[in-house]
């Protein structure tokens, strides 16, 4: 007998996948779910490894975590709303190991492990349209330990494979002549290997600045190369020099866009990541140019296949809480509580939003960076799904943390935040040890 339950496949056991599983397991009378995770533990990119190439199964290392990384959001607004992080005595920006353990505790607390297949690689996801017009999904996966391949049928697929695995590496004329070591930030682990070296870091977003600060304690010289309209204002070490983007490379000489040159021993690309879905059938159109994924409605729902969802497309957001709302929004769609517009209407709405943002002067590649638009996004989804949104204090802490970061990138992680009520918080500066 066919099951009356909605069968959900969740691809990826990082925070997004765990959050979807957590909400689906509250309604096991309605859903059956399987979460596929290719590594041997949950946590996704928060699982640190010294390895930078391939894992024990010959698969590319998933995580981009480096050894000393601390979160760039305070734990009070980073945590999943229904599962608070334990308060600590120090700053609110915790080491990555705290988050890894938190995600393990989350999976255990909500009894998710019975629904998780570890060491399981999803190889192919194929849609099939039934005579009644319904789309079902054939998911082919391999047990990496037993080397057994299986195909199962699902009614909905939620893709949570993250996008911090395949680094975006722009072509630089002459880079092949560079005799030094070059890596993408995905492969960066520790700063000590750059001791007494002249290092060029391309990109001055979160990871670029963070890695520059770490490496500056060991390197002889750092050239922080970027195309931002103005220099990064943070107090940088004396051995860090900002340069414009790289024009070309001749051997170990880097030529920058202003014509200046520098001799370089090592090079780190901090140039972002690619969205990749290697398991998806070619029947499913998923364009990933210009740092966005299309065609998707509300940065979440595939317009032509509305039972296919991709988590984590928006950037410059509070990701864990966002997943908490997105997951409940997805279930509200699957339950028929939210009625989606037609494919034509969803496409028109998405194109209109894009045109509006382009007219505001936002470059195409930055459209997924929600920034201030994130709050309206959460409110709209929460209201549609009839779930609780975020109290005003969350935005207030986010804004305060951002202001402290703008003031000084080197010290903003020393603040400790405490939420008093839905409107108010206190912040105090913890003097570094």
Short mmCIF file of C-alpha atoms in Angstrom, two decimals:
data_model
loop_
_atom_site.label_atom_id
_atom_site.label_comp_id
_atom_site.label_asym_id
_atom_site.label_seq_id
_atom_site.Cartn_x
_atom_site.Cartn_y
_atom_site.Cartn_z
CA UNK A 1 0.00 0.00 0.00
CA UNK A 2 1.38 3.45 -0.84
CA UNK A 3 2.09 5.60 2.19
CA UNK A 4 -0.24 8.50 2.92
CA UNK A 5 2.66 10.41 4.42
CA UNK A 6 4.58 13.08 2.52
CA UNK A 7 8.06 11.69 1.91
CA UNK A 8 10.81 14.31 2.32
CA UNK A 9 14.45 13.89 1.24
CA UNK A 10 16.86 16.30 2.93
CA UNK A 11 20.29 16.55 1.31
CA UNK A 12 22.95 17.65 3.78
CA UNK A 13 23.37 17.34 7.54
CA UNK A 14 24.58 20.84 8.32
CA UNK A 15 22.46 23.28 10.28
CA UNK A 16 19.90 23.85 7.49
CA UNK A 17 19.25 20.14 7.02
CA UNK A 18 19.00 19.55 10.76
CA UNK A 19 16.52 22.39 11.20
CA UNK A 20 14.27 21.05 8.41
CA UNK A 21 14.43 17.57 9.97
CA UNK A 22 13.66 18.95 13.42
CA UNK A 23 10.43 20.58 12.24
CA UNK A 24 9.36 17.64 10.07
CA UNK A 25 9.82 15.21 12.98
CA UNK A 26 7.22 17.10 15.02
CA UNK A 27 4.63 15.73 12.57
CA UNK A 28 5.63 12.14 11.96
CA UNK A 29 1.97 11.29 11.39
CA UNK A 30 2.19 13.48 8.30
CA UNK A 31 5.81 13.12 7.13
CA UNK A 32 8.41 10.44 6.61
CA UNK A 33 11.87 11.88 6.12
CA UNK A 34 15.41 10.85 5.32
CA UNK A 35 18.39 13.14 5.78
CA UNK A 36 21.44 12.20 3.70
CA UNK A 37 24.87 13.25 4.97
CA UNK A 38 28.01 12.27 3.05
CA UNK A 39 30.42 12.54 6.01
CA UNK A 40 30.41 10.51 9.23
CA UNK A 41 28.87 13.22 11.42
CA UNK A 42 26.40 16.09 11.39
CA UNK A 43 27.47 19.72 11.41
CA UNK A 44 28.31 20.50 7.79
CA UNK A 45 30.86 23.25 7.39
CA UNK A 46 31.24 23.50 11.21
CA UNK A 47 33.11 20.19 11.32
CA UNK A 48 36.78 21.15 11.28
CA UNK A 49 39.40 18.94 9.66
CA UNK A 50 43.11 19.46 9.04
CA UNK A 51 42.56 17.87 5.63
CA UNK A 52 42.15 20.24 2.68
CA UNK A 53 41.95 17.97 -0.35
CA UNK A 54 39.83 14.79 -0.16
CA UNK A 55 38.35 12.72 2.65
CA UNK A 56 38.69 8.99 3.39
CA UNK A 57 36.14 8.21 0.65
CA UNK A 58 38.00 10.26 -1.96
CA UNK A 59 35.37 13.02 -1.90
CA UNK A 60 36.33 16.73 -1.80
CA UNK A 61 36.63 18.06 1.75
CA UNK A 62 33.34 19.76 2.52
CA UNK A 63 34.27 22.13 5.33
CA UNK A 64 35.99 25.49 4.94
CA UNK A 65 36.54 25.87 8.67
CA UNK A 66 39.95 27.13 9.78
CA UNK A 67 41.49 26.29 13.10
CA UNK A 68 41.13 29.59 14.95
CA UNK A 69 37.78 30.70 13.50
CA UNK A 70 35.28 32.34 15.80
CA UNK A 71 31.76 33.20 14.71
CA UNK A 72 31.17 36.59 13.11
CA UNK A 73 27.76 36.92 14.77
CA UNK A 74 27.05 37.02 18.52
CA UNK A 75 25.63 33.73 19.76
CA UNK A 76 22.52 35.50 21.08
CA UNK A 77 21.33 36.17 17.51
CA UNK A 78 23.10 33.29 15.82
CA UNK A 79 21.41 30.52 17.80
CA UNK A 80 18.36 28.61 16.60
CA UNK A 81 15.41 30.31 18.34
CA UNK A 82 13.98 27.19 20.00
CA UNK A 83 17.33 25.80 21.16
CA UNK A 84 19.46 28.44 22.94
CA UNK A 85 23.22 28.17 23.12
CA UNK A 86 24.55 27.90 26.66
CA UNK A 87 25.66 31.26 28.02
CA UNK A 88 29.40 31.61 28.47
CA UNK A 89 31.42 34.02 30.59
CA UNK A 90 33.41 35.49 27.73
CA UNK A 91 32.57 37.23 24.46
CA UNK A 92 29.48 36.25 22.47
CA UNK A 93 31.57 35.33 19.41
CA UNK A 94 32.38 31.70 20.10
CA UNK A 95 34.93 29.29 18.68
CA UNK A 96 33.72 26.99 15.90
CA UNK A 97 33.99 23.92 18.14
CA UNK A 98 31.19 25.36 20.31
CA UNK A 99 28.89 25.49 17.28
CA UNK A 100 29.83 21.98 16.17
CA UNK A 101 28.91 20.60 19.61
CA UNK A 102 25.74 22.71 19.64
CA UNK A 103 24.59 21.12 16.37
CA UNK A 104 25.32 17.63 17.70
CA UNK A 105 23.33 18.46 20.83
CA UNK A 106 20.48 19.81 18.67
CA UNK A 107 20.31 16.59 16.64
CA UNK A 108 20.32 14.50 19.82
CA UNK A 109 17.81 16.67 21.71
CA UNK A 110 15.25 16.49 18.90
CA UNK A 111 15.97 12.78 18.24
CA UNK A 112 16.97 13.32 14.62
CA UNK A 113 19.51 10.50 14.30
CA UNK A 114 16.94 7.77 13.47
CA UNK A 115 16.17 9.77 10.30
CA UNK A 116 19.80 10.43 9.29
CA UNK A 117 21.91 8.33 6.91
CA UNK A 118 25.58 9.16 7.57
CA UNK A 119 28.35 8.25 5.11
CA UNK A 120 25.74 8.45 2.36
CA UNK A 121 26.35 10.31 -0.89
CA UNK A 122 23.41 11.55 -2.95
CA UNK A 123 24.41 10.87 -6.55
CA UNK A 124 21.32 11.77 -8.56
CA UNK A 125 17.98 13.52 -8.07
CA UNK A 126 15.48 13.00 -10.90
CA UNK A 127 11.95 14.43 -11.16
CA UNK A 128 9.17 12.33 -12.62
CA UNK A 129 5.73 13.70 -13.47
CA UNK A 130 2.84 11.34 -12.82
CA UNK A 131 -0.32 11.18 -14.91
CA UNK A 132 -2.17 13.26 -12.34
CA UNK A 133 0.40 16.03 -12.79
CA UNK A 134 2.14 15.42 -9.47
CA UNK A 135 5.94 15.48 -9.43
CA UNK A 136 7.78 12.80 -7.50
CA UNK A 137 11.54 12.60 -6.99
CA UNK A 138 13.79 9.62 -7.58
CA UNK A 139 16.80 9.99 -5.27
CA UNK A 140 19.77 7.72 -5.94
CA UNK A 141 22.31 7.47 -3.13
CA UNK A 142 25.35 5.40 -2.22
CA UNK A 143 26.28 3.95 1.14
CA UNK A 144 29.96 4.93 1.12
CA UNK A 145 30.94 2.22 3.59
CA UNK A 146 29.17 -0.71 1.91
CA UNK A 147 29.38 0.71 -1.64
CA UNK A 148 25.68 -0.10 -2.12
CA UNK A 149 23.61 2.14 -4.40
CA UNK A 150 19.87 2.60 -3.81
CA UNK A 151 17.10 4.62 -5.44
CA UNK A 152 14.06 5.73 -3.43
CA UNK A 153 11.03 7.85 -4.21
CA UNK A 154 10.16 11.09 -2.41
CA UNK A 155 7.43 13.71 -2.69
CA UNK A 156 9.65 16.67 -1.84
CA UNK A 157 13.38 17.41 -1.82
CA UNK A 158 15.06 20.00 0.39
CA UNK A 159 18.63 20.74 -0.73
CA UNK A 160 20.88 21.76 2.16
CA UNK A 161 24.33 21.00 0.73
CA UNK A 162 25.72 24.44 1.57
CA UNK A 163 27.94 26.54 -0.64
CA UNK A 164 31.27 26.78 1.16
CA UNK A 165 32.92 23.85 -0.58
CA UNK A 166 33.74 24.87 -4.15
CA UNK A 167 35.77 28.05 -4.12
CA UNK A 168 35.31 30.69 -6.80
CA UNK A 169 38.74 31.21 -8.40
CA UNK A 170 38.80 34.10 -10.89
CA UNK A 171 41.33 33.88 -13.70
CA UNK A 172 44.30 36.21 -13.31
CA UNK A 173 46.49 36.69 -16.41
CA UNK A 174 49.88 35.06 -15.84
CA UNK A 175 48.95 33.26 -12.61
CA UNK A 176 50.25 30.00 -14.08
CA UNK A 177 53.77 31.51 -13.99
CA UNK A 178 53.59 32.05 -10.20
CA UNK A 179 56.11 29.68 -8.54
CA UNK A 180 54.76 30.10 -4.99
CA UNK A 181 51.98 28.31 -3.17
CA UNK A 182 48.42 29.40 -3.87
CA UNK A 183 45.20 28.24 -2.21
CA UNK A 184 41.58 29.28 -1.91
CA UNK A 185 40.39 30.25 1.57
CA UNK A 186 38.47 26.94 1.54
CA UNK A 187 41.86 25.25 2.06
CA UNK A 188 43.19 27.70 4.64
CA UNK A 189 43.67 26.19 8.10
CA UNK A 190 46.48 27.79 10.15
CA UNK A 191 48.52 31.03 9.90
CA UNK A 192 51.87 29.64 11.06
CA UNK A 193 52.70 28.23 7.61
CA UNK A 194 53.08 31.81 6.35
CA UNK A 195 55.84 32.73 8.82
CA UNK A 196 58.33 35.21 7.34
CA UNK A 197 56.63 35.13 3.94
CA UNK A 198 55.27 37.85 1.68
CA UNK A 199 51.60 36.99 1.20
CA UNK A 200 49.02 38.40 -1.17
CA UNK A 201 45.36 37.95 -0.15
CA UNK A 202 42.78 38.68 -2.83
CA UNK A 203 39.43 39.80 -1.42
CA UNK A 204 38.50 41.88 1.62
CA UNK A 205 35.20 40.47 2.72
CA UNK A 206 34.75 38.56 6.01
CA UNK A 207 37.27 35.80 5.37
CA UNK A 208 39.78 38.01 3.57
CA UNK A 209 40.09 40.43 6.47
CA UNK A 210 39.91 37.70 9.11
CA UNK A 211 42.67 35.67 7.47
CA UNK A 212 44.78 38.80 6.88
CA UNK A 213 44.58 39.60 10.60
CA UNK A 214 45.63 36.05 11.54
CA UNK A 215 48.45 35.74 9.02
CA UNK A 216 49.81 39.22 9.80
CA UNK A 217 51.08 37.89 13.15
CA UNK A 218 53.48 35.58 11.30
CA UNK A 219 54.07 36.91 7.79
CA UNK A 220 56.77 39.39 6.85
CA UNK A 221 54.35 41.33 4.65
CA UNK A 222 50.73 41.10 3.53
CA UNK A 223 49.22 42.72 0.47
CA UNK A 224 45.46 42.83 0.93
CA UNK A 225 44.20 43.25 -2.63
CA UNK A 226 40.59 44.25 -3.29
CA UNK A 227 38.35 46.40 -5.45
CA UNK A 228 36.32 47.98 -2.68
CA UNK A 229 35.60 51.67 -3.30
CA UNK A 230 37.60 52.67 -0.22
CA UNK A 231 40.26 51.07 2.00
CA UNK A 232 39.18 48.81 4.85
CA UNK A 233 39.10 51.17 7.82
CA UNK A 234 39.91 48.65 10.52
CA UNK A 235 43.17 49.06 12.38
CA UNK A 236 45.51 46.73 10.54
CA UNK A 237 48.96 45.59 11.55
CA UNK A 238 51.86 47.62 10.18
CA UNK A 239 52.87 44.80 7.85
CA UNK A 240 49.48 44.85 6.07
CA UNK A 241 49.28 47.03 2.98
CA UNK A 242 46.11 47.46 0.96
CA UNK A 243 46.32 47.37 -2.83
CA UNK A 244 43.70 47.44 -5.60
CA UNK A 245 42.75 44.29 -7.55
CA UNK A 246 45.37 42.22 -9.35
CA UNK A 247 45.94 43.09 -13.00
CA UNK A 248 48.39 40.28 -13.80
CA UNK A 249 51.18 38.09 -12.46
CA UNK A 250 54.69 37.68 -13.84
CA UNK A 251 56.54 34.95 -11.94
CA UNK A 252 56.55 36.02 -8.31
CA UNK A 253 55.73 39.65 -9.17
CA UNK A 254 52.10 40.71 -8.75
CA UNK A 255 51.00 43.76 -10.76
CA UNK A 256 48.02 45.61 -9.30
CA UNK A 257 45.39 47.69 -11.09
CA UNK A 258 47.12 50.95 -10.15
CA UNK A 259 50.35 49.79 -11.79
CA UNK A 260 52.14 49.10 -8.50
CA UNK A 261 54.04 45.85 -8.08
CA UNK A 262 55.02 43.51 -5.27
CA UNK A 263 57.08 40.37 -4.87
CA UNK A 264 54.96 37.57 -3.39
CA UNK A 265 55.78 34.15 -1.89
CA UNK A 266 52.26 32.86 -1.21
CA UNK A 267 48.81 33.71 -2.52
CA UNK A 268 45.35 33.19 -0.97
CA UNK A 269 42.13 33.63 -2.94
CA UNK A 270 39.40 34.94 -0.60
CA UNK A 271 37.04 35.32 -3.52
CA UNK A 272 33.86 33.58 -2.42
CA UNK A 273 32.24 30.32 -3.42
CA UNK A 274 30.28 28.70 -6.21
CA UNK A 275 26.79 27.28 -5.85
CA UNK A 276 26.99 23.67 -7.06
CA UNK A 277 24.38 20.93 -7.35
CA UNK A 278 26.21 18.07 -9.11
CA UNK A 279 23.52 15.53 -8.21
CA UNK A 280 20.63 17.39 -9.86
CA UNK A 281 19.04 16.03 -13.05
CA UNK A 282 19.48 18.10 -16.19
CA UNK A 283 15.67 18.15 -16.40
CA UNK A 284 15.78 20.64 -13.54
CA UNK A 285 17.04 24.02 -14.65
CA UNK A 286 19.32 25.54 -12.02
CA UNK A 287 21.36 28.48 -13.28
CA UNK A 288 24.18 29.52 -10.97
CA UNK A 289 25.78 32.47 -12.74
CA UNK A 290 26.57 35.81 -11.10
CA UNK A 291 26.52 34.45 -7.57
CA UNK A 292 22.81 33.57 -7.63
CA UNK A 293 20.67 30.53 -8.24
CA UNK A 294 17.68 30.69 -10.56
CA UNK A 295 14.79 30.17 -11.16
CA UNK A 296 13.77 30.42 -7.48
CA UNK A 297 10.91 32.17 -5.72
CA UNK A 298 11.54 33.79 -2.34
CA UNK A 299 15.19 32.58 -2.59
CA UNK A 300 13.86 29.15 -1.66
CA UNK A 301 11.31 27.49 -4.00
CA UNK A 302 12.05 26.23 -7.50
CA UNK A 303 9.55 27.99 -9.73
CA UNK A 304 9.00 25.06 -12.12
CA UNK A 305 9.23 22.36 -9.45
CA UNK A 306 7.60 23.80 -6.30
CA UNK A 307 8.30 20.61 -4.31
CA UNK A 308 12.04 21.32 -4.67
CA UNK A 309 13.54 23.69 -2.13
CA UNK A 310 17.08 25.01 -1.71
CA UNK A 311 18.11 26.38 1.67
CA UNK A 312 20.78 28.98 2.29
CA UNK A 313 20.67 31.03 -0.91
CA UNK A 314 20.49 34.49 0.75
CA UNK A 315 23.72 36.05 2.05
CA UNK A 316 24.41 38.71 4.68
CA UNK A 317 21.71 37.27 6.94
CA UNK A 318 21.42 35.56 10.32
CA UNK A 319 21.48 32.05 8.85
CA UNK A 320 20.47 29.74 11.71
CA UNK A 321 17.32 31.72 12.62
CA UNK A 322 16.54 32.17 8.91
CA UNK A 323 16.59 28.38 8.44
CA UNK A 324 14.22 28.07 11.40
CA UNK A 325 11.64 30.19 9.59
CA UNK A 326 12.34 28.82 6.10
CA UNK A 327 11.84 25.24 7.34
CA UNK A 328 8.43 26.06 8.79
CA UNK A 329 7.50 27.95 5.61
CA UNK A 330 8.38 24.85 3.54
CA UNK A 331 6.19 22.61 5.70
CA UNK A 332 3.34 25.11 5.45
CA UNK A 333 3.60 24.81 1.65
CA UNK A 334 3.67 21.01 1.76
CA UNK A 335 0.63 21.01 4.05
CA UNK A 336 -1.29 23.32 1.72
CA UNK A 337 -1.47 26.02 4.39
CA UNK A 338 0.43 28.34 2.06
CA UNK A 339 -0.89 28.43 -1.50
CA UNK A 340 1.87 29.36 -3.92
CA UNK A 341 1.12 31.54 -6.96
CA UNK A 342 1.32 29.97 -10.42
CA UNK A 343 4.75 29.40 -11.97
CA UNK A 344 4.09 32.36 -14.27
CA UNK A 345 3.22 34.64 -11.33
CA UNK A 346 6.23 33.48 -9.29
CA UNK A 347 8.54 34.11 -12.25
CA UNK A 348 7.08 37.57 -12.82
CA UNK A 349 7.38 38.47 -9.13
CA UNK A 350 11.02 37.31 -9.00
CA UNK A 351 11.92 39.21 -12.18
CA UNK A 352 10.17 42.36 -10.91
CA UNK A 353 12.12 42.17 -7.64
CA UNK A 354 15.37 41.74 -9.54
CA UNK A 355 14.61 44.70 -11.83
CA UNK A 356 13.79 46.89 -8.85
CA UNK A 357 17.08 46.04 -7.14
CA UNK A 358 19.09 46.60 -10.32
CA UNK A 359 17.38 49.98 -10.72
CA UNK A 360 18.51 50.82 -7.19
CA UNK A 361 22.08 50.29 -8.36
CA UNK A 362 22.62 46.91 -6.71
CA UNK A 363 24.90 44.78 -8.94
CA UNK A 364 23.44 41.49 -10.16
CA UNK A 365 25.97 39.44 -8.19
CA UNK A 366 24.91 41.18 -4.94
CA UNK A 367 21.16 40.67 -5.25
CA UNK A 368 21.19 37.68 -2.89
CA UNK A 369 22.89 39.80 -0.21
CA UNK A 370 19.78 40.70 1.74
CA UNK A 371 21.41 42.95 4.37
CA UNK A 372 18.65 45.32 5.53
CA UNK A 373 16.08 43.50 3.38
CA UNK A 374 16.47 40.39 5.54
CA UNK A 375 14.10 41.60 8.25
CA UNK A 376 11.16 42.09 5.90
CA UNK A 377 11.97 38.67 4.38
CA UNK A 378 11.73 36.93 7.77
CA UNK A 379 8.58 38.84 8.75
CA UNK A 380 6.84 37.98 5.49
CA UNK A 381 7.69 34.27 5.75
CA UNK A 382 6.78 34.01 9.43
CA UNK A 383 3.44 35.71 8.85
CA UNK A 384 2.61 33.48 5.85
CA UNK A 385 3.50 30.33 7.81
CA UNK A 386 1.73 31.61 10.94
CA UNK A 387 4.83 31.21 13.11
CA UNK A 388 6.57 33.60 15.48
CA UNK A 389 8.96 36.07 13.87
CA UNK A 390 11.98 37.61 15.56
CA UNK A 391 11.60 40.19 18.34
CA UNK A 392 13.09 43.68 17.70
CA UNK A 393 16.03 43.00 20.05
CA UNK A 394 17.54 40.60 17.46
CA UNK A 395 17.90 43.36 14.87
CA UNK A 396 19.18 45.76 17.53
CA UNK A 397 22.00 43.41 18.53
CA UNK A 398 22.77 42.73 14.85
CA UNK A 399 23.02 46.47 14.16
CA UNK A 400 25.18 47.09 17.23
CA UNK A 401 27.53 44.26 16.31
CA UNK A 402 27.83 45.58 12.74
CA UNK A 403 28.53 49.09 14.01
CA UNK A 404 31.31 47.78 16.26
CA UNK A 405 32.71 45.81 13.33
CA UNK A 406 32.72 48.91 11.13
CA UNK A 407 34.44 50.80 13.93
CA UNK A 408 37.20 48.23 14.37
CA UNK A 409 37.31 44.79 12.76
CA UNK A 410 40.06 43.74 15.16
CA UNK A 411 38.05 44.20 18.37
CA UNK A 412 34.34 43.75 17.59
CA UNK A 413 34.43 40.07 18.60
CA UNK A 414 35.35 41.02 22.16
CA UNK A 415 31.81 42.13 23.02
CA UNK A 416 29.44 40.13 25.17
CA UNK A 417 25.69 40.59 24.61
CA UNK A 418 22.83 39.71 26.90
CA UNK A 419 19.14 39.86 25.90
CA UNK A 420 16.97 41.45 28.59
CA UNK A 421 13.59 41.24 26.85
CA UNK A 422 12.07 41.45 23.34
CA UNK A 423 13.21 45.06 22.98
CA UNK A 424 16.36 45.48 25.07
CA UNK A 425 19.87 44.14 25.47
CA UNK A 426 23.10 45.00 27.23
CA UNK A 427 26.58 44.85 25.73
CA UNK A 428 29.88 44.90 27.54
CA UNK A 429 33.44 44.81 26.23
CA UNK A 430 35.53 41.87 27.39
CA UNK A 431 39.18 42.78 27.60
CA UNK A 432 41.22 40.16 25.65
CA UNK A 433 43.39 37.88 27.78
#
